[in-house]
């Protein structure tokens, strides 16, 4: 792709180039004379501008066959031209706003109140006006797809697909692509983009070192979904290796792997970041709940149609219960606004109820709300669980969707406990940071009220507003208690939740004794994992009721991972394959028994997260000492490892991360196999996973 030879140097030249690119985008088959007429310039000047744009790689001209000699050429803006059009559009609009403001002041003696895009506050006060998107026209998109087919491709991760969708549809306005290094540094340090605009969350394209070495700054790449469909193109302007420890400290408050986003940052995200503007070709395809998915401009159009001037958004990643209903009613009344229920259906916290179940729960109770003042839309956002920064981020996104108010909860988007067993964030940290930045967010905060059931008055009340606490009975059910009642099939009272919601939750979460689960043994080679796993399999099959599958290390190596070696990378891949199969077995109501060595804590955690999306994960540490394992070694592997003939052998030349929070630790020295297996059975009974015999 040729580089820009001569960028426009004056505002007039930039405006003309923008209008030329826009004209070619919407009417690529027009004649040169028609294009010149539309631009309001002479044919000669238009041709000069077109020639310069072509030489700069912004426009591609091809011959066209046809009877009309005035339309001998076909014009198409290139990937780079589309990105340049988006950049110039904002500069064009900024200047037009300034011109209008000056004219308004001359005629009326007052300013119009409109300001350039980088100053969000006054622009976002008009929650009904359309906001910029990063898509090109349909015709240009079809041509860009053909051009992009020859570009180096990057297959996006699920999180990157969520980010890309909100970049393209304006949900992440004012971002024009994945962040440059300069923007990233500013966001990490002080929640500011390079131009000073408020933005609290890094939005970066993380890639592997191998991929990063295959591309260069200035190169265009195609961004594809996991099925290979081209969604957008990106011009790489920056490539760097970030300080991830610093990012974790600044953005998430601590470099602690107990935080799901920090764990993702260190153990899933690529090592290198790419930045640059994107050109949207098409939005990601969603086959589920399509009527409920709205872009920011579609939401704004809905608000215009309904005549809604004030809209309060309710953020949730959990099912709605009666307390939530009362809370949202109060918030809408307090703000004198209409209500948008805006649940997250992208990536949330590992272990959350899946979004299919949650949306069914929302739809089941939507008729409990007045239809004339309430609507629901789904937000395909990949949450980071970043607490205070996440709250500010959520507010900016809701402002882009046209909302004027936003409910910020107690410990908003908190990830739970850190490695020391303490909350990552204070209960009101999110509200304080939001309040401090509210004027720039452009979306007013409504405090989350902690609602409790007052038995004597048979109604929900805000705990802070109850003056006679000592004389009444206050009832509440925590999320932990709700999960316990669902798992054990216990009653969930109607004062807490709607019967329709409970019915949907019970479909997905039957009593634990009817759910699938995974038992995951880990320990040194020769520790007795396989022997105990076999004994456990027989005992569970004897009980009956659910299919049982043994995924022993040697069996998997033979049938599932025969091509893999024993490097760290290959051992991790082997364990992830075991985890994937176990999660599928668990999802379908079976019992998976896994018995690999699984030496690395981060890989075991990843498998746990995969499985716990569908059922229980029980980690069993077979804590046989290395000395005892060597005594039992019938194959002589330890001897070969000590002689250096086997490289990267766990416990000898390669480390083993001892599990710190295993559900059960089994000692095998001088203990019969049957007794070890029985210990596991007792543990499963205590967890409610099998019925006591």
Short mmCIF file of C-alpha atoms in Angstrom, two decimals, residues 525 530 551-560 566 574 578 595-596 635 637:
data_model
loop_
_atom_site.label_atom_id
_atom_site.label_comp_id
_atom_site.label_asym_id
_atom_site.label_seq_id
_atom_site.Cartn_x
_atom_site.Cartn_y
_atom_site.Cartn_z
CA UNK A 525 3.89 -38.56 38.02
CA UNK A 530 -4.83 -42.58 37.75
CA UNK A 551 -9.87 -38.47 31.00
CA UNK A 552 -6.63 -39.98 32.25
CA UNK A 553 -3.35 -38.31 31.26
CA UNK A 554 -1.99 -41.28 29.30
CA UNK A 555 -5.35 -41.99 27.61
CA UNK A 556 -5.68 -38.37 26.49
CA UNK A 557 -2.09 -38.30 25.23
CA UNK A 558 -2.82 -41.33 23.08
CA UNK A 559 -6.24 -40.33 21.69
CA UNK A 560 -6.52 -36.55 21.87
CA UNK A 566 6.25 -32.09 26.56
CA UNK A 574 -2.93 -30.70 26.44
CA UNK A 578 -8.80 -31.92 28.67
CA UNK A 595 -6.12 -37.24 36.00
CA UNK A 596 -3.26 -35.32 34.33
CA UNK A 635 9.03 -47.08 34.16
CA UNK A 637 11.25 -42.06 34.32
#
